[in-house]
Coordinates of C-alpha atoms and ligand atoms in Angstrom, one line a residue:
M1 CA -38.6 3.4 -3.3
S2 CA -35.2 2.2 -4.3
V3 CA -32.3 3.2 -2.0
Q4 CA -29.9 3.1 -4.9
Y5 CA -28.1 6.5 -5.3
Q6 CA -29.9 8.0 -2.3
G7 CA -28.0 10.2 0.0
I8 CA -27.9 10.1 3.8
R9 CA -30.6 12.8 4.2
A10 CA -33.1 10.9 2.0
L11 CA -32.4 7.6 3.8
R12 CA -32.7 9.4 7.2
T13 CA -36.2 10.5 6.2
L14 CA -37.2 7.0 5.2
L15 CA -35.9 5.6 8.5
D16 CA -37.4 8.3 10.7
S17 CA -40.8 8.1 9.0
R18 CA -40.7 4.3 9.4
K19 CA -41.2 3.9 5.6
A20 CA -38.2 1.7 5.7
S21 CA -36.2 -0.1 8.4
A22 CA -32.5 -0.3 8.7
T23 CA -32.8 -4.0 7.9
E24 CA -34.6 -3.2 4.6
L25 CA -32.0 -0.7 3.6
A26 CA -29.2 -3.2 4.5
Q27 CA -30.9 -5.9 2.5
E28 CA -31.3 -3.7 -0.5
S29 CA -27.7 -2.5 -0.3
L30 CA -26.5 -6.2 -0.1
Q31 CA -28.6 -6.9 -3.2
L32 CA -27.2 -3.9 -5.1
A33 CA -23.6 -5.0 -4.1
R34 CA -24.2 -8.4 -5.6
A35 CA -25.9 -7.1 -8.7
S36 CA -22.9 -4.9 -9.4
A37 CA -20.3 -7.7 -8.7
S38 CA -18.8 -7.2 -12.2
L39 CA -17.4 -3.8 -11.0
N40 CA -15.4 -5.8 -8.5
A41 CA -15.9 -3.2 -5.7
F42 CA -16.8 -5.5 -2.9
T43 CA -14.2 -7.9 -1.6
D44 CA -16.0 -9.4 1.4
I45 CA -19.8 -9.5 2.0
R46 CA -21.2 -11.3 5.0
D47 CA -25.0 -11.0 5.1
E48 CA -25.4 -12.3 8.7
L49 CA -23.0 -9.7 10.1
T50 CA -24.6 -6.8 8.1
L51 CA -28.1 -7.9 9.1
A52 CA -27.1 -8.2 12.8
Q53 CA -25.9 -4.6 12.7
A54 CA -29.1 -3.6 11.0
K55 CA -31.2 -5.3 13.6
A56 CA -29.3 -3.5 16.4
A57 CA -29.9 -0.2 14.6
D58 CA -33.6 -1.0 14.2
A59 CA -33.8 -1.7 17.9
R60 CA -32.2 1.7 18.7
L61 CA -34.6 3.4 16.2
A62 CA -37.6 1.6 17.9
S63 CA -36.5 2.9 21.3
G64 CA -36.8 6.4 19.9
E65 CA -33.2 7.2 19.4
Q66 CA -32.6 9.9 16.9
S67 CA -29.2 10.5 15.3
A68 CA -27.9 11.4 11.9
L69 CA -26.2 8.1 10.9
L70 CA -28.3 5.5 12.8
G71 CA -29.3 2.7 10.4
I72 CA -27.5 4.2 7.3
P73 CA -25.5 1.6 5.2
M74 CA -21.8 2.1 4.6
A75 CA -18.8 0.2 3.3
H76 CA -15.2 0.2 4.4
K77 CA -12.0 0.3 2.4
D78 CA -10.1 -2.9 3.0
I79 CA -7.3 -0.9 4.7
F80 CA -9.4 -0.6 7.9
V81 CA -9.4 -3.6 10.1
T82 CA -12.9 -4.9 10.9
Q83 CA -14.1 -7.6 13.2
G84 CA -15.9 -10.3 11.3
W85 CA -15.0 -9.2 7.8
A86 CA -11.6 -10.1 6.3
S87 CA -9.0 -7.3 6.5
T88 CA -6.4 -7.8 3.8
A89 CA -5.3 -4.3 2.5
G90 CA -5.9 -5.8 -1.0
S91 CA -2.9 -8.1 -0.5
N92 CA -2.2 -11.8 -0.7
M93 CA 0.1 -11.2 2.3
L94 CA -3.1 -10.8 4.5
K95 CA -5.4 -13.1 2.5
G96 CA -8.4 -14.1 4.7
Y97 CA -7.0 -12.3 7.7
L98 CA -9.6 -11.8 10.5
S99 CA -8.8 -8.9 12.9
P100 CA -9.6 -9.4 16.6
F101 CA -10.6 -5.7 16.8
D102 CA -12.1 -2.8 14.8
A103 CA -10.2 0.2 13.6
E104 CA -11.1 3.3 15.7
V105 CA -12.8 4.9 12.7
V106 CA -14.9 1.7 12.1
D107 CA -15.7 1.6 15.8
R108 CA -16.9 5.2 15.8
L109 CA -19.1 4.7 12.8
N110 CA -20.5 1.5 14.4
K111 CA -21.3 3.4 17.6
A112 CA -23.1 6.0 15.5
G113 CA -25.3 3.1 14.3
M114 CA -24.1 2.8 10.7
V115 CA -24.5 -0.6 9.1
N116 CA -21.5 -2.1 7.3
V117 CA -22.4 -3.7 4.0
G118 CA -18.9 -5.1 3.4
K119 CA -15.3 -4.4 2.6
V120 CA -14.3 -2.7 -0.6
N121 CA -11.4 -3.1 -3.0
C122 CA -8.2 -0.9 -3.0
D123 CA -4.7 -0.9 -4.3
E124 CA -2.5 -3.2 -2.3
F125 CA -1.5 -1.5 0.9
A126 CA -3.0 1.7 -0.6
M127 CA -0.2 2.0 -3.1
G128 CA -1.5 3.2 -6.4
S129 CA -3.7 5.6 -8.3
S130 CA -5.9 3.3 -10.2
N131 CA -7.0 0.3 -8.1
E132 CA -5.4 -2.0 -10.6
K133 CA -2.7 -3.1 -8.1
S134 CA -5.0 -5.2 -5.9
A135 CA -4.7 -8.9 -5.2
F136 CA -8.5 -9.0 -5.9
G137 CA -7.9 -7.6 -9.4
P138 CA -8.9 -4.3 -10.9
C139 CA -12.0 -2.5 -9.9
H140 CA -14.1 -0.9 -12.7
N141 CA -15.4 2.7 -13.0
P142 CA -19.2 2.6 -13.2
W143 CA -19.2 5.5 -15.7
D144 CA -17.3 3.4 -18.1
T145 CA -16.2 0.0 -17.2
Q146 CA -13.2 0.2 -19.4
A147 CA -11.9 2.9 -17.2
V148 CA -10.1 2.8 -13.9
P149 CA -12.0 4.2 -10.9
G150 CA -8.8 5.8 -9.5
G151 CA -7.1 4.7 -6.4
S152 CA -6.2 3.7 -4.0
S153 CA -9.7 4.0 -2.5
G154 CA -11.2 2.8 -5.8
G155 CA -13.7 0.3 -4.4
S156 CA -15.0 3.0 -2.0
A157 CA -15.6 5.4 -4.8
V158 CA -17.3 2.7 -7.0
A159 CA -19.5 1.5 -4.1
V160 CA -20.8 5.1 -3.7
A161 CA -20.8 6.1 -7.4
S162 CA -22.8 2.9 -8.4
G163 CA -25.3 3.8 -5.6
V164 CA -24.8 0.7 -3.5
V165 CA -24.1 2.7 -0.3
P166 CA -24.4 6.4 0.4
M167 CA -21.0 6.5 2.0
A168 CA -17.8 4.6 2.2
T169 CA -14.6 5.2 4.2
G170 CA -11.4 5.9 2.3
T171 CA -7.8 6.7 3.2
D172 CA -5.6 9.3 1.6
T173 CA -1.9 9.2 1.8
G174 CA -1.1 11.2 -1.4
G175 CA -4.6 11.6 -2.9
S176 CA -6.4 8.3 -2.5
I177 CA -9.7 9.9 -1.4
R178 CA -9.7 12.9 -3.6
Q179 CA -8.5 11.3 -6.9
P180 CA -11.0 8.3 -7.0
A181 CA -13.8 10.6 -5.9
S182 CA -12.9 12.9 -8.8
L183 CA -12.6 10.0 -11.3
C184 CA -15.9 8.5 -10.2
G185 CA -17.9 11.8 -9.9
I186 CA -18.5 11.8 -6.1
T187 CA -17.5 14.0 -3.2
G188 CA -14.7 13.1 -0.8
I189 CA -12.7 14.8 1.8
K190 CA -9.4 14.2 3.4
P191 CA -9.3 16.0 6.7
T192 CA -6.3 17.7 8.4
Y193 CA -3.6 15.1 9.2
G194 CA -4.2 13.9 12.8
S195 CA -8.0 14.5 12.8
C196 CA -9.1 10.9 12.3
S197 CA -7.4 8.1 14.3
R198 CA -5.1 5.9 12.3
Y199 CA -5.5 3.1 14.9
G200 CA -6.5 0.0 12.9
M201 CA -5.7 1.5 9.6
I202 CA -3.2 -0.8 8.0
A203 CA -0.2 1.5 7.7
Y204 CA 1.3 2.7 4.4
A205 CA 3.1 5.9 5.2
S206 CA 2.3 6.9 8.8
S207 CA 3.2 10.6 8.5
L208 CA 0.7 11.0 5.6
D209 CA -2.1 8.4 6.0
Q210 CA -5.4 10.0 6.9
A211 CA -9.0 8.6 6.8
G212 CA -12.0 10.4 5.5
P213 CA -15.5 10.0 4.0
M214 CA -16.5 9.5 0.4
A215 CA -20.1 10.2 -0.4
R216 CA -22.4 11.8 -2.9
T217 CA -22.5 15.3 -1.4
A218 CA -20.6 17.7 0.8
E219 CA -23.4 17.6 3.3
D220 CA -23.2 13.8 3.6
C221 CA -19.4 14.0 4.0
A222 CA -19.9 16.5 6.8
L223 CA -22.4 14.3 8.6
V224 CA -20.0 11.3 8.5
L225 CA -16.9 13.4 9.4
N226 CA -18.7 14.4 12.6
A227 CA -18.6 10.8 13.7
M228 CA -15.1 10.0 12.3
V229 CA -13.1 12.8 13.8
G230 CA -11.8 12.8 17.3
F231 CA -8.8 12.5 19.6
D232 CA -7.6 9.0 20.2
T233 CA -4.9 8.0 22.7
K234 CA -4.2 4.9 20.7
D235 CA -2.8 7.0 17.8
S236 CA 0.3 9.0 18.8
T237 CA -0.3 11.5 16.0
S238 CA -3.9 12.1 16.8
V239 CA -4.5 15.7 17.4
E240 CA -6.1 16.8 20.7
R241 CA -8.0 20.0 20.1
P242 CA -10.2 21.8 22.5
R243 CA -13.4 20.8 20.9
A244 CA -12.2 17.6 19.1
G245 CA -15.0 15.2 18.8
Q246 CA -17.6 17.9 19.3
E247 CA -16.9 19.8 16.2
D248 CA -20.0 20.1 14.0
F249 CA -18.9 20.1 10.3
T250 CA -22.4 20.7 9.2
G251 CA -22.4 24.0 11.2
L252 CA -21.5 26.3 8.4
L253 CA -23.5 24.5 5.7
G254 CA -25.9 26.9 3.9
Q255 CA -24.6 29.8 6.0
P256 CA -23.2 32.9 4.3
L257 CA -19.4 32.9 4.7
K258 CA -17.2 35.9 5.4
N259 CA -19.2 39.0 4.2
G260 CA -21.8 36.9 2.4
D261 CA -25.5 37.3 2.3
A262 CA -28.4 35.3 1.0
T263 CA -27.8 36.0 -2.7
Q264 CA -24.0 36.1 -2.6
P265 CA -23.1 33.6 0.2
L266 CA -19.4 33.5 -0.7
K267 CA -18.9 37.3 -0.8
G268 CA -15.5 38.1 0.6
L269 CA -14.2 34.6 0.2
R270 CA -10.9 34.6 -1.6
V271 CA -10.3 31.5 -3.8
G272 CA -6.6 31.1 -4.7
L273 CA -5.7 29.6 -8.1
P274 CA -2.1 28.3 -8.1
A275 CA -0.5 29.1 -11.4
E276 CA 1.3 25.7 -11.2
F277 CA -2.1 23.9 -11.2
F278 CA -3.3 25.5 -14.4
C279 CA -0.5 25.0 -16.8
D280 CA 0.6 22.7 -19.6
G281 CA 0.1 19.3 -17.9
L282 CA -3.6 19.9 -17.3
S283 CA -5.7 18.5 -20.1
A284 CA -8.3 20.8 -21.7
D285 CA -11.3 18.6 -21.1
V286 CA -10.6 18.7 -17.4
R287 CA -9.8 22.4 -17.3
A288 CA -13.1 23.5 -19.0
P289 CA -15.5 22.2 -16.3
I290 CA -13.2 23.5 -13.6
D291 CA -13.2 26.9 -15.2
A292 CA -17.0 26.8 -15.3
A293 CA -17.2 25.8 -11.7
L294 CA -14.8 28.7 -10.7
R295 CA -17.1 31.1 -12.6
Q296 CA -20.0 29.7 -10.6
L297 CA -18.1 30.4 -7.3
E298 CA -17.6 34.0 -8.6
Q299 CA -21.3 34.3 -9.2
L300 CA -21.8 33.2 -5.6
G301 CA -19.7 36.1 -4.5
A302 CA -16.2 34.6 -4.3
T303 CA -13.1 36.5 -5.5
L304 CA -10.6 34.6 -7.6
V305 CA -7.0 35.4 -6.8
N306 CA -3.9 34.2 -8.6
I307 CA -1.4 32.5 -6.3
S308 CA 1.7 30.4 -6.6
L309 CA 2.7 27.1 -5.1
P310 CA 6.2 27.2 -6.6
R311 CA 7.4 23.8 -5.4
T312 CA 4.4 21.9 -6.8
E313 CA 6.7 19.9 -9.2
L314 CA 8.9 18.9 -6.3
S315 CA 6.0 17.3 -4.5
I316 CA 6.4 14.2 -6.7
P317 CA 10.0 13.3 -6.0
A318 CA 9.6 14.3 -2.3
Y319 CA 6.5 12.2 -1.8
Y320 CA 7.9 9.2 -3.8
V321 CA 10.9 9.2 -1.4
I322 CA 9.1 9.8 1.9
A323 CA 6.1 7.5 1.3
P324 CA 8.2 4.4 0.2
A325 CA 10.7 5.1 3.1
E326 CA 7.9 4.9 5.6
A327 CA 6.3 2.0 3.8
S328 CA 9.5 -0.1 3.8
S329 CA 9.6 0.4 7.6
N330 CA 5.9 -0.3 8.1
L331 CA 5.8 -3.4 5.9
S332 CA 8.9 -5.0 7.5
R333 CA 6.5 -6.6 10.0
F334 CA 5.0 -8.8 7.3
D335 CA 7.7 -11.5 7.4
G336 CA 5.7 -14.6 7.6
V337 CA 6.6 -14.9 11.3
R338 CA 5.1 -11.9 13.1
Y339 CA 2.5 -11.2 10.5
G340 CA 1.3 -12.4 7.1
H341 CA 1.6 -15.2 4.6
R342 CA 4.4 -17.8 5.2
A343 CA 5.7 -19.6 2.2
S344 CA 5.4 -23.4 2.4
D345 CA 8.7 -23.9 0.5
Y346 CA 12.0 -22.8 2.1
T347 CA 15.3 -24.2 3.3
D348 CA 16.4 -21.8 6.0
L349 CA 15.4 -18.6 7.8
K350 CA 16.6 -16.3 5.0
S351 CA 14.8 -18.2 2.2
M352 CA 11.6 -18.3 4.4
Y353 CA 11.6 -14.5 4.6
E354 CA 12.4 -14.1 0.9
N355 CA 9.9 -16.6 -0.3
S356 CA 7.1 -15.4 2.0
R357 CA 7.6 -11.8 1.1
S358 CA 8.0 -12.5 -2.6
E359 CA 4.8 -14.5 -2.7
G360 CA 2.8 -12.3 -0.4
F361 CA 3.6 -8.8 -1.8
G362 CA 2.7 -7.7 -5.3
L363 CA 5.2 -6.1 -7.6
E364 CA 4.3 -2.5 -6.9
V365 CA 4.6 -3.0 -3.2
Q366 CA 8.0 -4.8 -3.7
R367 CA 9.1 -1.8 -5.8
R368 CA 8.2 0.7 -3.0
I369 CA 9.9 -1.4 -0.3
M370 CA 13.1 -1.5 -2.4
I371 CA 13.0 2.3 -3.1
G372 CA 12.3 2.9 0.6
A373 CA 15.1 0.7 1.9
Y374 CA 17.4 2.3 -0.6
V375 CA 16.7 6.0 0.3
L376 CA 17.0 5.1 4.0
S377 CA 20.3 3.2 3.7
H378 CA 23.6 4.5 5.0
G379 CA 25.2 6.8 2.4
Y380 CA 21.9 7.6 0.6
Y381 CA 19.9 8.8 3.6
D382 CA 21.3 12.4 3.4
A383 CA 21.1 12.6 -0.3
Y384 CA 17.5 11.4 -0.6
Y385 CA 15.4 11.1 2.5
L386 CA 16.8 14.1 4.3
Q387 CA 16.5 16.3 1.2
A388 CA 13.0 15.1 0.7
Q389 CA 12.0 16.1 4.3
K390 CA 13.5 19.5 3.7
V391 CA 11.5 19.9 0.5
R392 CA 8.4 18.8 2.4
R393 CA 8.9 21.6 4.9
L394 CA 9.3 24.1 2.1
I395 CA 6.1 22.9 0.4
A396 CA 4.2 23.3 3.7
Q397 CA 5.6 26.9 3.9
D398 CA 4.5 27.6 0.4
F399 CA 0.9 26.8 1.4
Q400 CA 1.1 29.0 4.4
S401 CA 2.3 32.0 2.4
A402 CA -0.5 31.2 -0.1
F403 CA -3.0 31.3 2.7
T404 CA -2.0 34.9 3.5
Q405 CA -3.6 35.8 0.1
C406 CA -6.6 33.5 0.0
D407 CA -9.0 31.5 2.2
V408 CA -9.2 28.3 0.1
I409 CA -7.2 27.0 -2.8
A410 CA -9.0 25.6 -5.9
G411 CA -7.7 23.5 -8.8
P412 CA -7.9 20.2 -10.5
V413 CA -7.5 16.8 -8.7
S414 CA -6.2 14.8 -11.6
P415 CA -4.6 16.1 -14.8
T416 CA -6.9 13.9 -16.9
V417 CA -10.1 12.0 -16.6
A418 CA -10.0 8.3 -15.7
W419 CA -7.7 6.4 -18.1
N420 CA -8.3 2.9 -19.5
I421 CA -7.5 -0.1 -17.4
G422 CA -4.0 -1.2 -18.3
A423 CA -3.1 2.0 -20.1
L424 CA -0.5 3.2 -17.6
N425 CA 0.6 -0.1 -16.2
A426 CA 3.8 -0.5 -18.2
D427 CA 5.3 2.8 -16.8
P428 CA 5.0 3.4 -13.1
I429 CA 6.4 6.9 -13.4
Q430 CA 3.5 8.0 -15.6
M431 CA 1.2 6.8 -12.8
Y432 CA 3.2 8.7 -10.2
L433 CA 3.0 11.9 -12.2
A434 CA -0.8 11.8 -12.2
D435 CA -0.6 12.5 -8.5
I436 CA 0.9 16.0 -9.0
Y437 CA -2.1 18.1 -7.8
T438 CA -2.9 16.0 -4.7
L439 CA 0.5 15.4 -3.2
G440 CA 1.2 18.9 -1.9
A441 CA -1.7 19.0 0.5
S442 CA -0.8 15.5 1.7
L443 CA 2.9 16.5 2.4
A444 CA 1.7 19.6 4.2
G445 CA -1.0 17.7 6.1
L446 CA -3.7 20.1 4.9
P447 CA -7.4 19.2 4.4
G448 CA -8.5 18.7 0.8
M449 CA -11.5 17.6 -1.0
S450 CA -12.9 16.7 -4.4
V451 CA -16.2 18.1 -5.7
P452 CA -17.8 16.9 -9.0
V453 CA -17.9 19.7 -11.5
G454 CA -18.8 18.0 -14.8
F455 CA -17.5 15.6 -17.4
G456 CA -14.5 15.4 -19.8
Q457 CA -13.5 13.2 -22.6
G458 CA -15.6 10.0 -23.0
N459 CA -18.2 11.4 -20.6
R460 CA -15.9 10.6 -17.7
P461 CA -16.3 12.6 -14.5
V462 CA -14.1 15.6 -13.5
G463 CA -13.6 16.8 -9.9
M464 CA -12.4 20.1 -8.6
Q465 CA -10.1 20.1 -5.7
L466 CA -10.5 22.5 -2.8
I467 CA -7.7 22.8 -0.2
G468 CA -8.1 24.6 3.1
N469 CA -5.8 25.7 5.9
Y470 CA -5.4 23.4 8.9
F471 CA -8.7 22.5 10.5
Q472 CA -10.8 24.5 8.0
E473 CA -12.7 21.4 6.8
G474 CA -16.0 23.1 8.0
E475 CA -15.3 26.0 5.6
L476 CA -14.2 23.7 2.7
L477 CA -17.4 21.7 3.1
A478 CA -19.5 24.8 3.2
V479 CA -18.0 26.2 0.0
A480 CA -18.6 22.8 -1.7
D481 CA -22.1 22.7 -0.3
H482 CA -22.9 26.2 -1.7
Y483 CA -21.7 25.1 -5.1
Q484 CA -23.8 21.9 -4.9
R485 CA -26.9 23.9 -4.1
H486 CA -26.3 25.6 -7.5
S487 CA -25.2 22.6 -9.6
D488 CA -26.4 19.1 -10.1
W489 CA -23.2 17.2 -11.1
H490 CA -23.1 15.4 -7.8
L491 CA -26.7 14.1 -8.5
R492 CA -25.9 12.6 -11.9
T493 CA -25.7 8.8 -12.0
P494 CA -24.0 6.4 -14.4
A495 CA -26.2 4.8 -17.1
Ligands
LIG1 N1 -1.0 7.3 -5.6 C1 -0.3 7.6 -4.4 C2 0.6 6.4 -4.1 O1 0.6 5.5 -4.8 C3 -1.2 7.9 -3.3 C4 -1.9 6.7 -2.7 C5 -2.7 7.0 -1.5 O2 -3.0 8.2 -1.2 N2 -2.9 6.0 -0.7 O3 1.3 6.4 -3.1

């Protein structure tokens, strides 16, 4: 049986029934990764390291150990530092960099017995919405190789959508898990800010960055999230909750929610539809499958309620001030002395910094650093950065007032299906505008996910976004799982 396109549940059965070993799964994933090299998803593959992890997993299996993720192949976004595999954040600045330690999330998944097949492509330092801004070159959408896979976790989405691995890690600062998941027809969740440790995640915007799983189904996301989430003293914004690390995100799956019963499991669940998410900018071919999915949620018992997130439009300027401001600070360490590429050609200290940073960083990253330094500078700080922080607070408050009227919020992830590679490159603002539906939850720190609901123009995938209140990922995943029990979009595979 081919492991291509198999979810974690199916692979678990293969492993537990001894029909396949972790080594065989790893070998097949490695082969699939090589066979799909033209998609440019994988940036570093090292068979000997993968097979060593697989061998260790087989030994644990042979000793009778039973656990959900033991022996399951995975891939990591190149934003996570990994021992053995190069960790470059898709940048020439870190070309070939080998980390002496694993990111906390990587370490947790290793301990759970998952087997790393390799590192996957992303926009440089996670800045982008298309995975075109990578030093490794663009990554291609398996549904249509002319199309972008979305970004910045494009390689993660492609590795899963092309069936190489059942799960890949992603990071989401302003939509980078949800948007590529949507554009590639897979399921992805960004948990509440602070749930997964940021330790060893190469920083973009620290008050927004959050790791999460990208997989085929909500159930697989829940299984992996169980291992990823947990308090970490090495991350100062890690949230210490009473049951952190012991939370079971699969707990609510298949269970009736609220007043639900077996036939109407979502009875009593109020699904909020923000007026601002369903207006002019949303293209009709994206809206139609989302409307159909909402009707399906109604059939499962949910009640649709109209809500408003009045400052949705302001999320773009607020985010594109705050994220670059934090990026300019985080990326100052890459100066060719403390970290990163050093130019070979310079005459003094200043020209060494200038040449190193100009050579190491791509143009989009340089643009963000310049915007960030500008909005933080004396005289502009009050007018831009401070204002943006105030708007951010108001946006978070809007979500809280929405959650007095509904339990989860539903809407689009992206205003359009995946666009063609190169189509938005000339105009960065157009690309920023495409983030309109994902930035709000990021600024507020709320959990959000993308669930495949159909196809739009050019037979390109469409995802529906579900946003929950803080720490309601279990409920979000349960809603998505009920939907997936009654739909098969998440099972479709590219030709
Ligand atoms: N597209 C957004 C940006 O470029 C979000 C990226 C992300 O979530 N990492 O900043």
